[in-house]
Amino acid sequence: LTGVPREQRAFQYVLAHAIPGDPRHVLQTFDQWCYRCEHLSSVGPVKGRIVERLLYERAPLRVLELGTYCGYGTVLLAQGLPPGARLYTVEVDPRHAAVAEKVIRLAGFDEQTVELIVGPSEEVIPQLKEKHGLLKADFVFMDHWKRWYLRDLRLLETHQLLAEGATVLADNVLFPGAPHFLQYAKTCGKYRCKVHRASLEY
């Protein structure tokens, strides 16, 4: 009704209420907006704790996020990185990427820590080595269109972008669901699979 996209409305709220340079407070402010005002399909605080725990256990130095959206997951990942680590995040929608860029910088992460790449994942993944310097990813977080999960996992394999023992974490594989991805991950023999049960965000 206002002509302002809800992602932009959420960012205006975060800008007005979050403490700049404090990633945890930026995420909490996002959560307040989503609980009280409008739903955003970010990973949210409940599933966010699973992400944080896995990051702490794995301590990855090279992280790839597919699906930046408004930057919530990006900030969540970036705040859990060990020193010297780098996060590459890919967003297909330029409007969402513009919001995410501001959120990421507001949280205090510079381009040396977080590189935001705008474009379709099927075009970006083959260019990650040559164009962006990502040789191998230790940790991949998939939170984009579910129908792209399997295609992009296969692309990561084809271009040998998964480090030995890499972790691939995919959100919402049961609902709305990514059945082909799940079937492949369970049966191809390359992965050990675990389903983390959680409620939907917000």
PDB file of C-alpha atoms in Angstrom:
ATOM      1  CA  LEU A   1       0.000   0.000   0.000  1.00  0.00           C
ATOM      2  CA  THR A   2       2.853   2.394   0.762  1.00  0.00           C
ATOM      3  CA  GLY A   3       4.746   1.556  -2.430  1.00  0.00           C
ATOM      4  CA  VAL A   4       7.743   0.616  -0.271  1.00  0.00           C
ATOM      5  CA  PRO A   5       8.710  -3.092  -0.389  1.00  0.00           C
ATOM      6  CA  ARG A   6       8.491  -4.844   2.976  1.00  0.00           C
ATOM      7  CA  GLU A   7      12.216  -5.654   2.852  1.00  0.00           C
ATOM      8  CA  GLN A   8      12.894  -1.919   2.654  1.00  0.00           C
ATOM      9  CA  ARG A   9      10.435  -1.243   5.490  1.00  0.00           C
ATOM     10  CA  ALA A  10      12.242  -3.812   7.613  1.00  0.00           C
ATOM     11  CA  PHE A  11      15.582  -2.189   6.850  1.00  0.00           C
ATOM     12  CA  GLN A  12      14.276   1.264   7.821  1.00  0.00           C
ATOM     13  CA  TYR A  13      13.209  -0.200  11.173  1.00  0.00           C
ATOM     14  CA  VAL A  14      16.597  -1.870  11.671  1.00  0.00           C
ATOM     15  CA  LEU A  15      18.401   1.341  10.696  1.00  0.00           C
ATOM     16  CA  ALA A  16      16.356   3.314  13.242  1.00  0.00           C
ATOM     17  CA  HIS A  17      16.687   0.852  16.141  1.00  0.00           C
ATOM     18  CA  ALA A  18      19.789  -1.330  15.777  1.00  0.00           C
ATOM     19  CA  ILE A  19      23.195  -0.489  17.220  1.00  0.00           C
ATOM     20  CA  PRO A  20      25.614  -0.031  14.281  1.00  0.00           C
ATOM     21  CA  GLY A  21      28.554  -2.414  14.378  1.00  0.00           C
ATOM     22  CA  ASP A  22      26.749  -4.835  16.711  1.00  0.00           C
ATOM     23  CA  PRO A  23      25.734  -7.840  14.578  1.00  0.00           C
ATOM     24  CA  ARG A  24      23.828  -9.586  17.373  1.00  0.00           C
ATOM     25  CA  HIS A  25      21.747  -6.473  18.020  1.00  0.00           C
ATOM     26  CA  VAL A  26      21.084  -6.070  14.277  1.00  0.00           C
ATOM     27  CA  LEU A  27      19.685  -9.635  14.214  1.00  0.00           C
ATOM     28  CA  GLN A  28      17.615  -9.055  17.363  1.00  0.00           C
ATOM     29  CA  THR A  29      16.138  -5.909  15.798  1.00  0.00           C
ATOM     30  CA  PHE A  30      15.222  -7.864  12.664  1.00  0.00           C
ATOM     31  CA  ASP A  31      13.569 -10.473  14.886  1.00  0.00           C
ATOM     32  CA  GLN A  32      11.542  -7.782  16.689  1.00  0.00           C
ATOM     33  CA  TRP A  33      10.265  -6.486  13.353  1.00  0.00           C
ATOM     34  CA  CYS A  34       9.346  -9.973  12.127  1.00  0.00           C
ATOM     35  CA  TYR A  35       7.560 -10.966  15.338  1.00  0.00           C
ATOM     36  CA  ARG A  36       5.664  -7.682  15.745  1.00  0.00           C
ATOM     37  CA  CYS A  37       5.184  -6.232  12.262  1.00  0.00           C
ATOM     38  CA  GLU A  38       5.714  -8.300   9.120  1.00  0.00           C
ATOM     39  CA  HIS A  39       7.019 -11.769   8.339  1.00  0.00           C
ATOM     40  CA  LEU A  40      10.269 -12.014   6.400  1.00  0.00           C
ATOM     41  CA  SER A  41      11.540 -15.383   5.207  1.00  0.00           C
ATOM     42  CA  SER A  42      14.901 -15.052   6.945  1.00  0.00           C
ATOM     43  CA  VAL A  43      16.356 -18.002   8.833  1.00  0.00           C
ATOM     44  CA  GLY A  44      15.236 -16.538  12.184  1.00  0.00           C
ATOM     45  CA  PRO A  45      16.554 -17.073  15.732  1.00  0.00           C
ATOM     46  CA  VAL A  46      15.442 -20.697  16.325  1.00  0.00           C
ATOM     47  CA  LYS A  47      17.085 -22.196  13.243  1.00  0.00           C
ATOM     48  CA  GLY A  48      19.802 -19.573  13.640  1.00  0.00           C
ATOM     49  CA  ARG A  49      21.025 -21.390  16.751  1.00  0.00           C
ATOM     50  CA  ILE A  50      21.582 -24.537  14.651  1.00  0.00           C
ATOM     51  CA  VAL A  51      23.637 -22.489  12.180  1.00  0.00           C
ATOM     52  CA  GLU A  52      25.662 -20.930  15.013  1.00  0.00           C
ATOM     53  CA  ARG A  53      26.371 -24.304  16.631  1.00  0.00           C
ATOM     54  CA  LEU A  54      27.561 -25.868  13.371  1.00  0.00           C
ATOM     55  CA  LEU A  55      29.768 -22.866  12.614  1.00  0.00           C
ATOM     56  CA  TYR A  56      31.301 -23.104  16.080  1.00  0.00           C
ATOM     57  CA  GLU A  57      31.948 -26.854  15.646  1.00  0.00           C
ATOM     58  CA  ARG A  58      33.402 -26.582  12.128  1.00  0.00           C
ATOM     59  CA  ALA A  59      35.250 -23.207  12.341  1.00  0.00           C
ATOM     60  CA  PRO A  60      35.258 -22.843   8.515  1.00  0.00           C
ATOM     61  CA  LEU A  61      37.616 -20.384   6.822  1.00  0.00           C
ATOM     62  CA  ARG A  62      35.725 -20.203   3.507  1.00  0.00           C
ATOM     63  CA  VAL A  63      31.938 -19.985   3.638  1.00  0.00           C
ATOM     64  CA  LEU A  64      29.476 -19.772   0.735  1.00  0.00           C
ATOM     65  CA  GLU A  65      25.883 -18.630   1.232  1.00  0.00           C
ATOM     66  CA  LEU A  66      23.369 -19.119  -1.579  1.00  0.00           C
ATOM     67  CA  GLY A  67      20.429 -16.760  -1.058  1.00  0.00           C
ATOM     68  CA  THR A  68      21.355 -13.537   0.729  1.00  0.00           C
ATOM     69  CA  TYR A  69      17.831 -12.058   0.774  1.00  0.00           C
ATOM     70  CA  CYS A  70      17.977  -9.162   3.303  1.00  0.00           C
ATOM     71  CA  GLY A  71      21.311 -10.187   4.821  1.00  0.00           C
ATOM     72  CA  TYR A  72      19.995 -11.776   8.035  1.00  0.00           C
ATOM     73  CA  GLY A  73      21.652 -15.146   7.394  1.00  0.00           C
ATOM     74  CA  THR A  74      24.779 -13.380   6.153  1.00  0.00           C
ATOM     75  CA  VAL A  75      25.175 -11.438   9.406  1.00  0.00           C
ATOM     76  CA  LEU A  76      24.438 -14.613  11.377  1.00  0.00           C
ATOM     77  CA  LEU A  77      27.173 -16.477   9.485  1.00  0.00           C
ATOM     78  CA  ALA A  78      29.672 -13.613   9.531  1.00  0.00           C
ATOM     79  CA  GLN A  79      29.481 -13.104  13.297  1.00  0.00           C
ATOM     80  CA  GLY A  80      30.326 -16.794  13.828  1.00  0.00           C
ATOM     81  CA  LEU A  81      33.396 -16.897  11.585  1.00  0.00           C
ATOM     82  CA  PRO A  82      36.861 -17.531  13.020  1.00  0.00           C
ATOM     83  CA  PRO A  83      39.527 -14.827  12.526  1.00  0.00           C
ATOM     84  CA  GLY A  84      40.746 -14.548   8.941  1.00  0.00           C
ATOM     85  CA  ALA A  85      37.695 -16.298   7.479  1.00  0.00           C
ATOM     86  CA  ARG A  86      35.805 -14.999   4.447  1.00  0.00           C
ATOM     87  CA  LEU A  87      32.150 -15.264   3.482  1.00  0.00           C
ATOM     88  CA  TYR A  88      30.851 -15.170  -0.090  1.00  0.00           C
ATOM     89  CA  THR A  89      27.110 -14.616  -0.393  1.00  0.00           C
ATOM     90  CA  VAL A  90      25.088 -14.835  -3.626  1.00  0.00           C
ATOM     91  CA  GLU A  91      21.742 -13.102  -4.286  1.00  0.00           C
ATOM     92  CA  VAL A  92      19.833 -13.203  -7.572  1.00  0.00           C
ATOM     93  CA  ASP A  93      17.504 -10.228  -6.880  1.00  0.00           C
ATOM     94  CA  PRO A  94      19.295  -6.845  -7.137  1.00  0.00           C
ATOM     95  CA  ARG A  95      16.665  -5.149  -4.936  1.00  0.00           C
ATOM     96  CA  HIS A  96      17.191  -7.628  -2.120  1.00  0.00           C
ATOM     97  CA  ALA A  97      20.945  -7.400  -2.601  1.00  0.00           C
ATOM     98  CA  ALA A  98      20.806  -3.602  -2.201  1.00  0.00           C
ATOM     99  CA  VAL A  99      19.055  -4.000   1.168  1.00  0.00           C
ATOM    100  CA  ALA A 100      21.418  -6.797   2.231  1.00  0.00           C
ATOM    101  CA  GLU A 101      24.506  -4.749   1.398  1.00  0.00           C
ATOM    102  CA  LYS A 102      23.354  -2.009   3.774  1.00  0.00           C
ATOM    103  CA  VAL A 103      22.445  -4.508   6.502  1.00  0.00           C
ATOM    104  CA  ILE A 104      25.811  -6.279   6.262  1.00  0.00           C
ATOM    105  CA  ARG A 105      27.772  -3.026   6.453  1.00  0.00           C
ATOM    106  CA  LEU A 106      25.528  -1.709   9.260  1.00  0.00           C
ATOM    107  CA  ALA A 107      26.417  -4.839  11.239  1.00  0.00           C
ATOM    108  CA  GLY A 108      30.080  -3.924  10.852  1.00  0.00           C
ATOM    109  CA  PHE A 109      31.378  -6.354   8.217  1.00  0.00           C
ATOM    110  CA  ASP A 110      33.582  -4.974   5.438  1.00  0.00           C
ATOM    111  CA  GLU A 111      34.193  -6.377   1.958  1.00  0.00           C
ATOM    112  CA  GLN A 112      37.287  -8.240   3.148  1.00  0.00           C
ATOM    113  CA  THR A 113      35.085 -10.350   5.425  1.00  0.00           C
ATOM    114  CA  VAL A 114      31.856 -10.512   3.391  1.00  0.00           C
ATOM    115  CA  GLU A 115      31.678 -10.341  -0.399  1.00  0.00           C
ATOM    116  CA  LEU A 116      28.172  -9.928  -1.800  1.00  0.00           C
ATOM    117  CA  ILE A 117      27.798 -11.264  -5.344  1.00  0.00           C
ATOM    118  CA  VAL A 118      24.678 -10.327  -7.326  1.00  0.00           C
ATOM    119  CA  GLY A 119      23.514 -12.768  -9.990  1.00  0.00           C
ATOM    120  CA  PRO A 120      21.889 -16.163 -10.606  1.00  0.00           C
ATOM    121  CA  SER A 121      23.651 -18.905  -8.660  1.00  0.00           C
ATOM    122  CA  GLU A 122      23.981 -21.121 -11.746  1.00  0.00           C
ATOM    123  CA  GLU A 123      26.049 -18.363 -13.382  1.00  0.00           C
ATOM    124  CA  VAL A 124      27.978 -17.306 -10.275  1.00  0.00           C
ATOM    125  CA  ILE A 125      29.078 -20.770  -9.047  1.00  0.00           C
ATOM    126  CA  PRO A 126      31.174 -21.603 -12.155  1.00  0.00           C
ATOM    127  CA  GLN A 127      32.945 -18.204 -11.786  1.00  0.00           C
ATOM    128  CA  LEU A 128      33.730 -18.434  -8.054  1.00  0.00           C
ATOM    129  CA  LYS A 129      37.308 -19.653  -8.523  1.00  0.00           C
ATOM    130  CA  GLU A 130      38.508 -17.400 -11.333  1.00  0.00           C
ATOM    131  CA  LYS A 131      36.466 -14.262 -10.651  1.00  0.00           C
ATOM    132  CA  HIS A 132      36.139 -14.278  -6.857  1.00  0.00           C
ATOM    133  CA  GLY A 133      39.059 -16.357  -5.614  1.00  0.00           C
ATOM    134  CA  LEU A 134      37.012 -18.991  -3.791  1.00  0.00           C
ATOM    135  CA  LEU A 135      39.016 -22.165  -4.390  1.00  0.00           C
ATOM    136  CA  LYS A 136      37.168 -24.454  -1.974  1.00  0.00           C
ATOM    137  CA  ALA A 137      34.263 -23.876   0.418  1.00  0.00           C
ATOM    138  CA  ASP A 138      34.440 -25.462   3.881  1.00  0.00           C
ATOM    139  CA  PHE A 139      30.828 -24.575   4.672  1.00  0.00           C
ATOM    140  CA  VAL A 140      27.865 -23.948   2.345  1.00  0.00           C
ATOM    141  CA  PHE A 141      24.547 -22.526   3.539  1.00  0.00           C
ATOM    142  CA  MET A 142      21.668 -22.925   1.057  1.00  0.00           C
ATOM    143  CA  ASP A 143      18.680 -20.692   1.674  1.00  0.00           C
ATOM    144  CA  HIS A 144      17.556 -19.686  -1.816  1.00  0.00           C
ATOM    145  CA  TRP A 145      14.910 -21.229  -4.090  1.00  0.00           C
ATOM    146  CA  LYS A 146      14.422 -24.846  -3.036  1.00  0.00           C
ATOM    147  CA  ARG A 147      14.163 -26.086  -6.623  1.00  0.00           C
ATOM    148  CA  TRP A 148      17.737 -24.882  -7.173  1.00  0.00           C
ATOM    149  CA  TYR A 149      19.271 -26.809  -4.263  1.00  0.00           C
ATOM    150  CA  LEU A 150      20.126 -29.987  -6.171  1.00  0.00           C
ATOM    151  CA  ARG A 151      21.244 -28.181  -9.313  1.00  0.00           C
ATOM    152  CA  ASP A 152      23.597 -25.957  -7.310  1.00  0.00           C
ATOM    153  CA  LEU A 153      24.979 -28.802  -5.207  1.00  0.00           C
ATOM    154  CA  ARG A 154      25.816 -30.645  -8.432  1.00  0.00           C
ATOM    155  CA  LEU A 155      27.428 -27.463  -9.796  1.00  0.00           C
ATOM    156  CA  LEU A 156      29.578 -27.166  -6.668  1.00  0.00           C
ATOM    157  CA  GLU A 157      30.659 -30.779  -7.162  1.00  0.00           C
ATOM    158  CA  THR A 158      31.334 -30.324 -10.893  1.00  0.00           C
ATOM    159  CA  HIS A 159      33.547 -27.301 -10.276  1.00  0.00           C
ATOM    160  CA  GLN A 160      35.259 -29.013  -7.305  1.00  0.00           C
ATOM    161  CA  LEU A 161      34.320 -26.210  -4.942  1.00  0.00           C
ATOM    162  CA  LEU A 162      33.641 -28.377  -1.888  1.00  0.00           C
ATOM    163  CA  ALA A 163      36.625 -28.879   0.403  1.00  0.00           C
ATOM    164  CA  GLU A 164      37.348 -32.294   1.889  1.00  0.00           C
ATOM    165  CA  GLY A 165      34.909 -32.774   4.783  1.00  0.00           C
ATOM    166  CA  ALA A 166      32.860 -29.694   3.847  1.00  0.00           C
ATOM    167  CA  THR A 167      29.499 -29.079   5.505  1.00  0.00           C
ATOM    168  CA  VAL A 168      26.445 -28.295   3.365  1.00  0.00           C
ATOM    169  CA  LEU A 169      23.554 -26.893   5.404  1.00  0.00           C
ATOM    170  CA  ALA A 170      20.232 -26.478   3.565  1.00  0.00           C
ATOM    171  CA  ASP A 171      17.197 -24.717   5.032  1.00  0.00           C
ATOM    172  CA  ASN A 172      13.544 -25.735   4.545  1.00  0.00           C
ATOM    173  CA  VAL A 173      14.230 -29.106   2.893  1.00  0.00           C
ATOM    174  CA  LEU A 174      11.058 -30.613   4.415  1.00  0.00           C
ATOM    175  CA  PHE A 175       8.753 -27.598   4.065  1.00  0.00           C
ATOM    176  CA  PRO A 176       8.244 -26.091   1.534  1.00  0.00           C
ATOM    177  CA  GLY A 177      10.635 -28.907   0.654  1.00  0.00           C
ATOM    178  CA  ALA A 178      13.478 -29.920  -1.643  1.00  0.00           C
ATOM    179  CA  PRO A 179      12.752 -33.646  -2.117  1.00  0.00           C
ATOM    180  CA  HIS A 180      15.111 -34.244  -5.058  1.00  0.00           C
ATOM    181  CA  PHE A 181      17.983 -32.579  -3.216  1.00  0.00           C
ATOM    182  CA  LEU A 182      17.264 -34.622  -0.094  1.00  0.00           C
ATOM    183  CA  GLN A 183      17.009 -37.873  -2.052  1.00  0.00           C
ATOM    184  CA  TYR A 184      20.305 -37.196  -3.821  1.00  0.00           C
ATOM    185  CA  ALA A 185      22.141 -36.235  -0.625  1.00  0.00           C
ATOM    186  CA  LYS A 186      20.936 -39.395   1.122  1.00  0.00           C
ATOM    187  CA  THR A 187      21.583 -41.885  -1.697  1.00  0.00           C
ATOM    188  CA  CYS A 188      24.561 -40.651  -3.772  1.00  0.00           C
ATOM    189  CA  GLY A 189      27.088 -41.959  -1.242  1.00  0.00           C
ATOM    190  CA  LYS A 190      29.062 -38.718  -0.990  1.00  0.00           C
ATOM    191  CA  TYR A 191      27.435 -37.298   2.145  1.00  0.00           C
ATOM    192  CA  ARG A 192      26.473 -38.222   5.674  1.00  0.00           C
ATOM    193  CA  CYS A 193      23.044 -36.709   6.218  1.00  0.00           C
ATOM    194  CA  LYS A 194      21.344 -35.344   9.287  1.00  0.00           C
ATOM    195  CA  VAL A 195      17.949 -33.617   9.400  1.00  0.00           C
ATOM    196  CA  HIS A 196      17.671 -30.891  12.046  1.00  0.00           C
ATOM    197  CA  ARG A 197      14.049 -30.483  13.077  1.00  0.00           C
ATOM    198  CA  ALA A 198      12.934 -26.929  13.801  1.00  0.00           C
ATOM    199  CA  SER A 199       9.848 -24.750  13.642  1.00  0.00           C
ATOM    200  CA  LEU A 200       9.284 -22.348  10.782  1.00  0.00           C
ATOM    201  CA  GLU A 201      10.802 -18.919  11.289  1.00  0.00           C
ATOM    202  CA  TYR A 202       8.754 -16.486  13.405  1.00  0.00           C
TER     203      TYR A 202
END
